[in-house]
Tab-separated table of C-alpha atoms and ligand atoms in Angstrom:
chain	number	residue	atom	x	y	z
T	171	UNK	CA	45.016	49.339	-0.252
T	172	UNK	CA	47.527	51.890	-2.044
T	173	UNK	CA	50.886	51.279	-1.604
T	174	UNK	CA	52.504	53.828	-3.447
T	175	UNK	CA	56.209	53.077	-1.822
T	176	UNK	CA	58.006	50.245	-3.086
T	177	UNK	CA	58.155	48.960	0.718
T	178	UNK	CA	55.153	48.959	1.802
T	179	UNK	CA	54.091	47.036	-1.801
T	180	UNK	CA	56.990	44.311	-1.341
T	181	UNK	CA	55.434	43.928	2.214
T	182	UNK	CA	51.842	43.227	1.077
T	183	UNK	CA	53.428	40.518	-1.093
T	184	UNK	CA	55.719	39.365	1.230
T	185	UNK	CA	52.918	38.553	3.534
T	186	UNK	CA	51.806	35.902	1.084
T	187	UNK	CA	55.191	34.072	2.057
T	188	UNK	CA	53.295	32.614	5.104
T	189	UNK	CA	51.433	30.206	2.611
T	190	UNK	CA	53.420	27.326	1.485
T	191	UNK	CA	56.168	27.984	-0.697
T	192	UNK	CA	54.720	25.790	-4.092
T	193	UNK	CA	51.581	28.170	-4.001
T	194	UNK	CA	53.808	31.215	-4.762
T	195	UNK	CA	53.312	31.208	-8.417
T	196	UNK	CA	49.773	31.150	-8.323
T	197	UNK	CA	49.913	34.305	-5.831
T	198	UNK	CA	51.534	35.928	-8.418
T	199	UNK	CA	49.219	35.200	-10.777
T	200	UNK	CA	46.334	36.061	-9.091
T	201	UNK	CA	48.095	39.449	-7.525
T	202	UNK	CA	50.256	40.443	-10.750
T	203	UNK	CA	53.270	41.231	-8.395
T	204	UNK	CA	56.231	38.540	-8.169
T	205	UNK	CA	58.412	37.984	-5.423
T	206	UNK	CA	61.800	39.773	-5.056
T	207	UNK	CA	63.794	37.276	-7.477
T	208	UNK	CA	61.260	34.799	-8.492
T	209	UNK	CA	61.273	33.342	-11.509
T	210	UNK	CA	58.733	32.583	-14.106
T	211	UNK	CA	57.468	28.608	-13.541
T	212	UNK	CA	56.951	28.500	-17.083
T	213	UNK	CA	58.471	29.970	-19.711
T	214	UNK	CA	55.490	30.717	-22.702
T	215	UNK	CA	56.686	32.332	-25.639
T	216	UNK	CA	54.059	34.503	-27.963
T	217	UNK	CA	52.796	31.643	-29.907
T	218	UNK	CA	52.102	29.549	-26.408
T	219	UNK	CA	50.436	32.392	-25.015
T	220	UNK	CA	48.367	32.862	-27.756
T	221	UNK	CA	47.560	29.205	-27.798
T	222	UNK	CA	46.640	29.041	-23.927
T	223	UNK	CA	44.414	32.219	-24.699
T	224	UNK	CA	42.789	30.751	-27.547
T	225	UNK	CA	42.093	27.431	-25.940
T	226	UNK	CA	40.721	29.558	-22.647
T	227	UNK	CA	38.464	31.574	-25.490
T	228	UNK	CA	37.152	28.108	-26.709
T	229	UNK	CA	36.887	27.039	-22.868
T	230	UNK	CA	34.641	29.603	-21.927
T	231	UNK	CA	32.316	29.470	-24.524
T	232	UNK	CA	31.762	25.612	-25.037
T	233	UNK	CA	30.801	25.377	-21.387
T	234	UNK	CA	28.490	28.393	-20.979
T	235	UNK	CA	27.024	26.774	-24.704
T	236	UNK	CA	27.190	23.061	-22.788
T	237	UNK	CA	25.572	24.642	-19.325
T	238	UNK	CA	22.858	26.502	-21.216
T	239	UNK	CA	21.842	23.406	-23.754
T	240	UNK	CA	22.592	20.070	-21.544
T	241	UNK	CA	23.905	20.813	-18.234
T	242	UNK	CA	22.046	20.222	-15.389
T	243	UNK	CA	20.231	22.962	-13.777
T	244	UNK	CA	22.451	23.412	-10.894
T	245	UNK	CA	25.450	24.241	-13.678
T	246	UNK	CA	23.700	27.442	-14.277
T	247	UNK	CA	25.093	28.564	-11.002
T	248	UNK	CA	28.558	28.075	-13.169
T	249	UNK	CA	27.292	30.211	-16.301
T	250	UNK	CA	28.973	33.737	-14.485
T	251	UNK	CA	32.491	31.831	-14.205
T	252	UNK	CA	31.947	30.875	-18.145
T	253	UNK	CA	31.544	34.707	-18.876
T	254	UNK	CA	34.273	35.533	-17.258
T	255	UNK	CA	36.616	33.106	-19.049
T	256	UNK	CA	35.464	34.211	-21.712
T	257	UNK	CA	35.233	37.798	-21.636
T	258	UNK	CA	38.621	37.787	-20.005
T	259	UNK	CA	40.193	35.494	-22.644
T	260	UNK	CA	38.625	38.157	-25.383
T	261	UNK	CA	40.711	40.640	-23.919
T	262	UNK	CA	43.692	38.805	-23.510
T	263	UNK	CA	43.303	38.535	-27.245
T	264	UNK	CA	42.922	42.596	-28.319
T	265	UNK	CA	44.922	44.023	-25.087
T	266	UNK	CA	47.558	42.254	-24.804
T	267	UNK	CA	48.322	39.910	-27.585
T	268	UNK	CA	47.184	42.103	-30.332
T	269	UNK	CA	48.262	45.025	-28.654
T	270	UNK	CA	51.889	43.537	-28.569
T	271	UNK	CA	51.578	42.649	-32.338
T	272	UNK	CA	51.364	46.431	-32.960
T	273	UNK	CA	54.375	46.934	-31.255
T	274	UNK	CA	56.196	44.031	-33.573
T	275	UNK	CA	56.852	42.004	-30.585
T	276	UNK	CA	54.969	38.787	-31.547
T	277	UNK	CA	57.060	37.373	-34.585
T	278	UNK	CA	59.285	40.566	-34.213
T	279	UNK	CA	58.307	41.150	-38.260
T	280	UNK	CA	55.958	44.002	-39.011
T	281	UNK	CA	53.832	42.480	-41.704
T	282	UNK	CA	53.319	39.095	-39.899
T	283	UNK	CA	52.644	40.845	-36.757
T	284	UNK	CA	50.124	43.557	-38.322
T	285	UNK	CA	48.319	40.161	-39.754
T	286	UNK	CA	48.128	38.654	-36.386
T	287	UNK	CA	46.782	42.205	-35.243
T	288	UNK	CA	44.118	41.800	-38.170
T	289	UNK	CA	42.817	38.616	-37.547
T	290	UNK	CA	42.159	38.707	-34.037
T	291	UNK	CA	40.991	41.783	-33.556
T	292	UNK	CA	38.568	40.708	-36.393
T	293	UNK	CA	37.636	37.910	-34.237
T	294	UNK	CA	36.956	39.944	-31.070
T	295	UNK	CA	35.624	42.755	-33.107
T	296	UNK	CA	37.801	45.866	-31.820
T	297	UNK	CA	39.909	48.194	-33.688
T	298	UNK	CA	41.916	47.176	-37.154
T	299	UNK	CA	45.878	47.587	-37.157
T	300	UNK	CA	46.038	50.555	-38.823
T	301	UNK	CA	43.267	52.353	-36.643
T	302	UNK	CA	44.679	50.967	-33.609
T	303	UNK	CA	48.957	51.787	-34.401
T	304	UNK	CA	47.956	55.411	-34.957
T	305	UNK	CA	46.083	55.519	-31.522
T	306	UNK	CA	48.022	53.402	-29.530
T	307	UNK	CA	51.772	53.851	-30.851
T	308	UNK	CA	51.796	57.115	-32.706
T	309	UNK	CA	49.799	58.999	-29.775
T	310	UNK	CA	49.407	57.177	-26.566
T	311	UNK	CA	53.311	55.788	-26.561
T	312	UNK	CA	54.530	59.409	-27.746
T	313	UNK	CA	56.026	61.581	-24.783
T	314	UNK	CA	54.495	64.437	-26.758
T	315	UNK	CA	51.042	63.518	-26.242
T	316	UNK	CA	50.488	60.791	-23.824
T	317	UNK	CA	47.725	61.463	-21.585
T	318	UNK	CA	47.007	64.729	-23.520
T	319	UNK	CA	44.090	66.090	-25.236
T	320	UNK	CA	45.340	64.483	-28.078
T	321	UNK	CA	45.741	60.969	-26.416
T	322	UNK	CA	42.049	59.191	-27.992
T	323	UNK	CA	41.643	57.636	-23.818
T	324	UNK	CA	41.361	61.487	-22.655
T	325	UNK	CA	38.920	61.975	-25.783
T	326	UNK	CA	36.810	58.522	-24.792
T	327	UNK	CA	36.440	59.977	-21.448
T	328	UNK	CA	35.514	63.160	-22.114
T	329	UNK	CA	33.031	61.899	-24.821
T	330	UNK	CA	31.543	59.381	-21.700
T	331	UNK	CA	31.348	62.698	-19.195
T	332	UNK	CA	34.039	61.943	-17.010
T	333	UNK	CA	35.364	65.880	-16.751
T	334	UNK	CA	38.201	67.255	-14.462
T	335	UNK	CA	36.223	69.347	-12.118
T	336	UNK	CA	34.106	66.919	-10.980
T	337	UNK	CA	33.436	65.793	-7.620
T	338	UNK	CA	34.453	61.787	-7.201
T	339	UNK	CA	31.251	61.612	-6.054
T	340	UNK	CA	29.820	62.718	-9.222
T	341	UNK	CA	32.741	60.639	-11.384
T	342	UNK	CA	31.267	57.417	-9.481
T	343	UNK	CA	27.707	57.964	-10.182
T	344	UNK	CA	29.073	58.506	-14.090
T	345	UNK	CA	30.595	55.702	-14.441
T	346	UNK	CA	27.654	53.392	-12.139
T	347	UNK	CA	25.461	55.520	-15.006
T	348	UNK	CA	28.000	54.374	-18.007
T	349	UNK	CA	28.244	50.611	-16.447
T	350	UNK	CA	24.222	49.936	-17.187
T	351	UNK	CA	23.731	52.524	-20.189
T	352	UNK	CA	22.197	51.271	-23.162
T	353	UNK	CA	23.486	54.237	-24.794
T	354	UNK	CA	27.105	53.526	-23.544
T	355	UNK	CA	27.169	49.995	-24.724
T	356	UNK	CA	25.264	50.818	-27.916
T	357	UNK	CA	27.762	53.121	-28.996
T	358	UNK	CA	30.805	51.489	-28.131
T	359	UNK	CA	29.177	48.362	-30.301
T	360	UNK	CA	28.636	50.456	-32.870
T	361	UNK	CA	32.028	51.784	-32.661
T	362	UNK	CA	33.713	48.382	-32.791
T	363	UNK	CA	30.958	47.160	-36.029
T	364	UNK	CA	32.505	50.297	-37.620
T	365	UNK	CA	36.169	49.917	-36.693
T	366	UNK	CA	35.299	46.019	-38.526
T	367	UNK	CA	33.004	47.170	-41.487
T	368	UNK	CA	33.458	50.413	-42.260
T	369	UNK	CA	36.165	52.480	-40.967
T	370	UNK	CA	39.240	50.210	-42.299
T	371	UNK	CA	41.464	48.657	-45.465
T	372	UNK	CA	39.576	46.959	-47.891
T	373	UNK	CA	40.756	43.646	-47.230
T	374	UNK	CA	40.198	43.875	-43.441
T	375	UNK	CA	36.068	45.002	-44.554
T	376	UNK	CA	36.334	42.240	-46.283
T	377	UNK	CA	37.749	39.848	-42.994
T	378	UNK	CA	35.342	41.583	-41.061
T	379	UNK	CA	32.075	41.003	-42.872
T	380	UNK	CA	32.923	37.514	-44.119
T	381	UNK	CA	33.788	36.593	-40.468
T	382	UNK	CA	31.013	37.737	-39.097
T	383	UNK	CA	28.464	37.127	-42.012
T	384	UNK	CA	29.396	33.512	-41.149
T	385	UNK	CA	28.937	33.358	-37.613
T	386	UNK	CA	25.964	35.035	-38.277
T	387	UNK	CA	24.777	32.701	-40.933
T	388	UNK	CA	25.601	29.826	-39.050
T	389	UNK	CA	24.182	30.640	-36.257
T	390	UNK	CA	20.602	31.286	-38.223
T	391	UNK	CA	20.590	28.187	-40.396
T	392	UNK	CA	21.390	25.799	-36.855
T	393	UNK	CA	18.478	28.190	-35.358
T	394	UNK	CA	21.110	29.004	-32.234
T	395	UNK	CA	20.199	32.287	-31.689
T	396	UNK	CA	19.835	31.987	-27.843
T	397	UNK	CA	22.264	29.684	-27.537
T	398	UNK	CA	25.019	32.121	-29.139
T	399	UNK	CA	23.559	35.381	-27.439
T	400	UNK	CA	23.974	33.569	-24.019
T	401	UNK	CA	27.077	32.105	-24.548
T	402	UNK	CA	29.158	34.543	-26.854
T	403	UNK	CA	27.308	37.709	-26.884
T	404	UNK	CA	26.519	38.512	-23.585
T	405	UNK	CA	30.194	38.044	-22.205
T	406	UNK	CA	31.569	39.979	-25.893
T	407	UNK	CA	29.358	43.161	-25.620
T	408	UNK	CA	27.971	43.600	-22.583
T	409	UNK	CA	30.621	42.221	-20.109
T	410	UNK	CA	33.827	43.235	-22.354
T	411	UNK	CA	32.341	46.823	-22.778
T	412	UNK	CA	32.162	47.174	-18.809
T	413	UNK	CA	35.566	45.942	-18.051
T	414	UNK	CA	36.858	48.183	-21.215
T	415	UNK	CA	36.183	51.318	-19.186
T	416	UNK	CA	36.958	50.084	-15.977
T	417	UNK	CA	40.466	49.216	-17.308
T	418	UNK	CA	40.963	52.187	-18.924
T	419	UNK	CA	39.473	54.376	-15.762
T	420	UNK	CA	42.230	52.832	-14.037
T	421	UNK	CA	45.123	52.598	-16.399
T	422	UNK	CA	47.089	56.155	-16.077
T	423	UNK	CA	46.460	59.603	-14.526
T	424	UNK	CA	44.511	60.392	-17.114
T	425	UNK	CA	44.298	64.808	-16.693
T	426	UNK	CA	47.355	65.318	-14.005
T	427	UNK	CA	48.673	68.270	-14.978
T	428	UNK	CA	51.741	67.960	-17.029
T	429	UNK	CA	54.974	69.282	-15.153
T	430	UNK	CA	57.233	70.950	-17.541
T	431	UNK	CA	60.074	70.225	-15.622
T	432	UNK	CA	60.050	66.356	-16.099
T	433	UNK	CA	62.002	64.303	-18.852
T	434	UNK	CA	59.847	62.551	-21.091
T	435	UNK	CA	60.763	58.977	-18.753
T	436	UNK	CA	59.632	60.630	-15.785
T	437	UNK	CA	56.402	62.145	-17.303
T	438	UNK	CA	55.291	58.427	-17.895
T	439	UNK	CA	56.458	57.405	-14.829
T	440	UNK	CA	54.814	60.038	-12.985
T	441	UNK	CA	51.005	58.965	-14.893
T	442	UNK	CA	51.743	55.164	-14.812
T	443	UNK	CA	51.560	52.566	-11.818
T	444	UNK	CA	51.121	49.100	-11.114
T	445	UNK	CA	47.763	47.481	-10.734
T	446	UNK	CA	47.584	44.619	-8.458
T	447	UNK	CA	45.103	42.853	-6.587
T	448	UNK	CA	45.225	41.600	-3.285
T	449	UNK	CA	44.835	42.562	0.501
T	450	UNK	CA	47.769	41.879	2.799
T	451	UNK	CA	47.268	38.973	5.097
T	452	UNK	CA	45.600	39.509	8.258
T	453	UNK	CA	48.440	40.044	11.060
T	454	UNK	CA	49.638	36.959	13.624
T	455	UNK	CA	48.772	37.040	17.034
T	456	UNK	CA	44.965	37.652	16.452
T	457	UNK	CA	42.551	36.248	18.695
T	458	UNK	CA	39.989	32.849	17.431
T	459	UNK	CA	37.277	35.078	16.661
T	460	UNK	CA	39.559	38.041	15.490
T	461	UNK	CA	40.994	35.881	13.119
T	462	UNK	CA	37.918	34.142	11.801
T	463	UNK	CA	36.277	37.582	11.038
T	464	UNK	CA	39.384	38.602	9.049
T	465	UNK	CA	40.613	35.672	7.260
T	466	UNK	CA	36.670	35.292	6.076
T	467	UNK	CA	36.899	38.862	5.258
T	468	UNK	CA	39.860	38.518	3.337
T	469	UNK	CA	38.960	35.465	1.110
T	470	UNK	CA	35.676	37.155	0.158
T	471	UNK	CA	37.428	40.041	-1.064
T	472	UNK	CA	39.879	37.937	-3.035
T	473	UNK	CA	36.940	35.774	-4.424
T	474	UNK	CA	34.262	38.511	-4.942
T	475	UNK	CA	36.902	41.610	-5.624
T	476	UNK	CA	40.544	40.802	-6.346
T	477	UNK	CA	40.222	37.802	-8.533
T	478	UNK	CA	37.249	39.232	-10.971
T	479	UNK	CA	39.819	42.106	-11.702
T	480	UNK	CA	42.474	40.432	-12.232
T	481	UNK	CA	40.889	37.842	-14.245
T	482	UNK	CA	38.590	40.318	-15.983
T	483	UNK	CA	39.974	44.380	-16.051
T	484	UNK	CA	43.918	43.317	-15.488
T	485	UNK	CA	44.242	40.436	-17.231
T	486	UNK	CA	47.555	39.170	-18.535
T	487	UNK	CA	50.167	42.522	-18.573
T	488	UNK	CA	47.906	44.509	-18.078
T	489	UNK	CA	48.250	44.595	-14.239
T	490	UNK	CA	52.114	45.843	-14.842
T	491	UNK	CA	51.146	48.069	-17.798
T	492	UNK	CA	53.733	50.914	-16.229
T	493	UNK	CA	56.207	48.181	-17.521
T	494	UNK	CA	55.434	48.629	-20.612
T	495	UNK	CA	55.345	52.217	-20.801
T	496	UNK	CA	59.230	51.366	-19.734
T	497	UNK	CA	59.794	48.628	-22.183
T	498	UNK	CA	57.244	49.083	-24.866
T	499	UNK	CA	60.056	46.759	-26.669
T	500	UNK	CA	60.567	43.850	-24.238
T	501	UNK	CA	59.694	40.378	-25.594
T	502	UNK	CA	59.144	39.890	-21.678
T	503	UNK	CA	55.477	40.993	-21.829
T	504	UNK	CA	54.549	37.364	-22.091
T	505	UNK	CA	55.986	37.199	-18.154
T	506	UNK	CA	55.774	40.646	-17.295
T	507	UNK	CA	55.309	40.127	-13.483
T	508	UNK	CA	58.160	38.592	-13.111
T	509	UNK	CA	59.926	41.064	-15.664
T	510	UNK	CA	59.186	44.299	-13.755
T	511	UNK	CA	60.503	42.249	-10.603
T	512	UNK	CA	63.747	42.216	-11.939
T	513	UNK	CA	64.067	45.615	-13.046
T	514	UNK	CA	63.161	46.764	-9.920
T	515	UNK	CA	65.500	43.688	-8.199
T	516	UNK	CA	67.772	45.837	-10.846
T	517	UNK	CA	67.334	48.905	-9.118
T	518	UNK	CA	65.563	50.241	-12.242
T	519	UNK	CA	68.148	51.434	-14.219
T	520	UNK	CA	67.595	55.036	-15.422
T	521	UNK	CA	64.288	55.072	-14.686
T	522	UNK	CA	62.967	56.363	-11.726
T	523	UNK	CA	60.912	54.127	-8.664
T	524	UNK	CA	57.705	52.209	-9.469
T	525	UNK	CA	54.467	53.197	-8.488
T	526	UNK	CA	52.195	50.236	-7.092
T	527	UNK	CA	48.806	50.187	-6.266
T	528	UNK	CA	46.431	47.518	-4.363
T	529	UNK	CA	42.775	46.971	-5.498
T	530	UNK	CA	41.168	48.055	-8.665
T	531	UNK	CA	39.141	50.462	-6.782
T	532	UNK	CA	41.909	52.215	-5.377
T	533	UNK	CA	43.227	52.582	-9.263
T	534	UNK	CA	39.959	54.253	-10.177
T	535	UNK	CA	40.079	56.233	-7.038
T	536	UNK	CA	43.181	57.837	-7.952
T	537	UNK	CA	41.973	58.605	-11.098
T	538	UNK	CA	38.801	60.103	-9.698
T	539	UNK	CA	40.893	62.280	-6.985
T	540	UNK	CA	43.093	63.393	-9.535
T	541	UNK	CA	40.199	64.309	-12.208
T	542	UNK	CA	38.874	66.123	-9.255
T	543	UNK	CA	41.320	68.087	-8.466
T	544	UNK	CA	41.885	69.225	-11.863
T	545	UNK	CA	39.674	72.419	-13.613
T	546	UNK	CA	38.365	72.082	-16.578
T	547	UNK	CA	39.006	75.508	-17.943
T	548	UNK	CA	42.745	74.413	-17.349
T	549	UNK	CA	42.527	71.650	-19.979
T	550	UNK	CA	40.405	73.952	-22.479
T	551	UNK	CA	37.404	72.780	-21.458
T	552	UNK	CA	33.922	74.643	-20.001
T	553	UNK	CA	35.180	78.023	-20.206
T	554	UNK	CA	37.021	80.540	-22.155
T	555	UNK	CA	40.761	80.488	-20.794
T	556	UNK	CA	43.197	78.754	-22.565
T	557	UNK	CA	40.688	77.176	-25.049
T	558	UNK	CA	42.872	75.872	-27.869
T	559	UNK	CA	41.664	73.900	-30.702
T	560	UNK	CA	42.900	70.566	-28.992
T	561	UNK	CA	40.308	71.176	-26.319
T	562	UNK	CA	37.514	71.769	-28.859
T	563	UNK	CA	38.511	68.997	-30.788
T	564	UNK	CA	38.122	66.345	-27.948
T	565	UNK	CA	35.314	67.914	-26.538
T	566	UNK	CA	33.149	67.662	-30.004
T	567	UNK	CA	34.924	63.860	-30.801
T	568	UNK	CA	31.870	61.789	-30.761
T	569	UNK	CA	32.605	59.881	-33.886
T	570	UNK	CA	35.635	58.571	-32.874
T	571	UNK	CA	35.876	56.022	-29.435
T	572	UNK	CA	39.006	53.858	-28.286
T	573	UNK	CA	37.610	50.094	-27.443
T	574	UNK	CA	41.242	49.413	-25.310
T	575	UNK	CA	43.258	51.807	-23.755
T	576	UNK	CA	46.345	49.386	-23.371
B	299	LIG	ZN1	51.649	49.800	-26.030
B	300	LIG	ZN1	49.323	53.184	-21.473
């Protein structure tokens, strides 16, 4: 469902209103998208956040590790939930709590904040500080090249095949082609081993091999290996590298052609948009076996569709990442649901309207339709005309490859 008016958003919300009014929070949480007015139900500040996260990271991988060494067998039904805590709680930690580090917004002091960048992005294994503020703050934030050649997303996805020109047809079968590629996930590992070991400051090498030389070592001296590769690696590489790329498939219009005409606000507002996940309710007045066919069709989406998304490709700000593009300085990321409510409660104040859309597929869809619709010779790509170096750059970047788009 895209809802790219405000109204027809606040509607699909709104329809939540017909379940009792103390499951309202959760709604948000599931959806990403707050009620006109609401107000947070608990107000975490970085350090709780990062807490919660931590103790989720913990959560996930002590019960996969308990399900897979003294649970009974039934409990391996649970081992896919355990993943997902897990995975999800691993990205909470680079794109969003590490990613709001980089933007000093943590202890609001740069070299305290660029540690807590360092040490959990050593302990999720994605990029350093330093690799990570060039990308993210000096060319992803920048009006001047945000969603540009020069952005390193529009590189990643060139590098993975995704082209403008293609047929969505052809962009789906990529990425079902990327989601089960050894060479994908092999590469993006290796990217992330060399972002930690290789391609950083001394002293975050030397974080990055001691870390993981002792998990490592640990892990071989207590003879764990399967243990650890069910529990920690598989949701870490595998499952984390999958819901990488579908976040940052659906994150901006990645190749919409740049309109002169717009002020650098407008530009990001014109490549940004909410991500939320949800179906409206089914309507009133159905009859018995109406209703029954679309209330069970509705809860399987949420279970099977909505909620993995949320919980896995949108997790924390993520789903209201156009509010940061706003406010890359709020300390209101750690609520940010209820944050871009207000401002749009506000009116948005010099901005101009939000863009919402409904279902992660919808958010890769656009992306698709507009990469589509796009030609490749326009960006410098596949053919002579207006070739500039930019476009040769991005198309020959193979060394380089973003692990988080946020
Ligand atoms: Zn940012
Ligand atoms: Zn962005």
């Amino acid at each position: 469902m895209t809802a790219t008016s405000a109204v027809r958003s606040e509607e699909i919300r709104a329809s939540y209103q017909r379940f009792p009014r103390w499951t309202q929070h959760g709604w948000t949480w599931i959806t990403g998208k707050a009620l006109p007015g609401q107000q947070p139900l608990v107000r975490l500040n970085p350090f709780t956040y990062l807490l919660c996260d931590l103790v989720a990271l913990a959560a996930g991988i002590g019960s996969a590790w308990w399900i897979i060494t003294r649970g009974p067998t039934w409990t391996l039904v649970l081992l896919p939930l355990s993943w997902c805590l897990t995975a999800s709680a691993a990205r909470v930690c680079s794109t969003v709590i590490a990613h709001h580090a980089i933007h000093t917004r943590f202890t609001g002091r740069i070299r305290q904040d660029r540690l807590i960048h360092q040490v959990l992005s050593t302990l999720v294994c994605t990029d350093d500080a330093d690799q990570y503020y060039e990308d993210h703050v000096n060319l992803h934030h920048r009006k001047e090249t945000f969603a540009t050649l020069a952005d390193p997303t529009i590189q990643h996805l060139l590098m993975l095949g995704f082209r403008p020109g293609m047929s969505t047809q052809a962009l789906k079968r990529r990425l079902a082609l990327m989601i089960v590629s050894p060479r994908f996930h092999g590469e993006f590992l290796y990217t992330r081993l060399a972002q930690n070991l290789v391609r950083c400051a001394p002293y975050r090498r030397v974080m990055g091999f001691a870390y993981l030389a002792s998990v490592l070592g640990v892990v071989t001296w207590q003879g764990v290996w399967w243990e650890f590769t069910v529990a920690v690696l598989v949701p870490m590489i595998p499952i984390y590298q999958v819901v990488a790329l579908l976040e940052f498939l659906s994150e901006h219009a990645w190749f919409k052609a740049k309109d002169g005409s717009l002020s650098g606000r407008a530009f990001h507002v014109s490549h940004s948009w909410g991500r939320f996940c949800g179906d409206p309710l089914p309507p009133k007045g159905l009859g018995r076996s109406a209703a029954f066919r679309a209330w069970m069709r509705w809860s399987a989406r949420l279970v099977c569709y909505h909620i993995p998304a949320r919980v896995l490709v949108v997790p924390g700000d993520l789903a209201q990442h156009d509010f940061h593009h706003r406010r890359p300085s709020t300390r209101e990321w750690v609520r940010a649901a209820y944050a871009r409510q207000h401002d749009i409660d506000a009116g948005h104040p010099k901005w101009p309207a939000y863009t919402d859309v409904w279902g992660m597929g919808d958010a890769i869809g656009r992306v698709f339709t507009i990469l589509s619709q796009e030609k490749a010779t326009e960006w410098g790509l596949g053919g002579e005309k207006r070739r500039t170096s930019e476009g040769t750059q991005a198309a020959n970047s193979s060394s380089r490859m973003v692990n988080d788009a946020a």
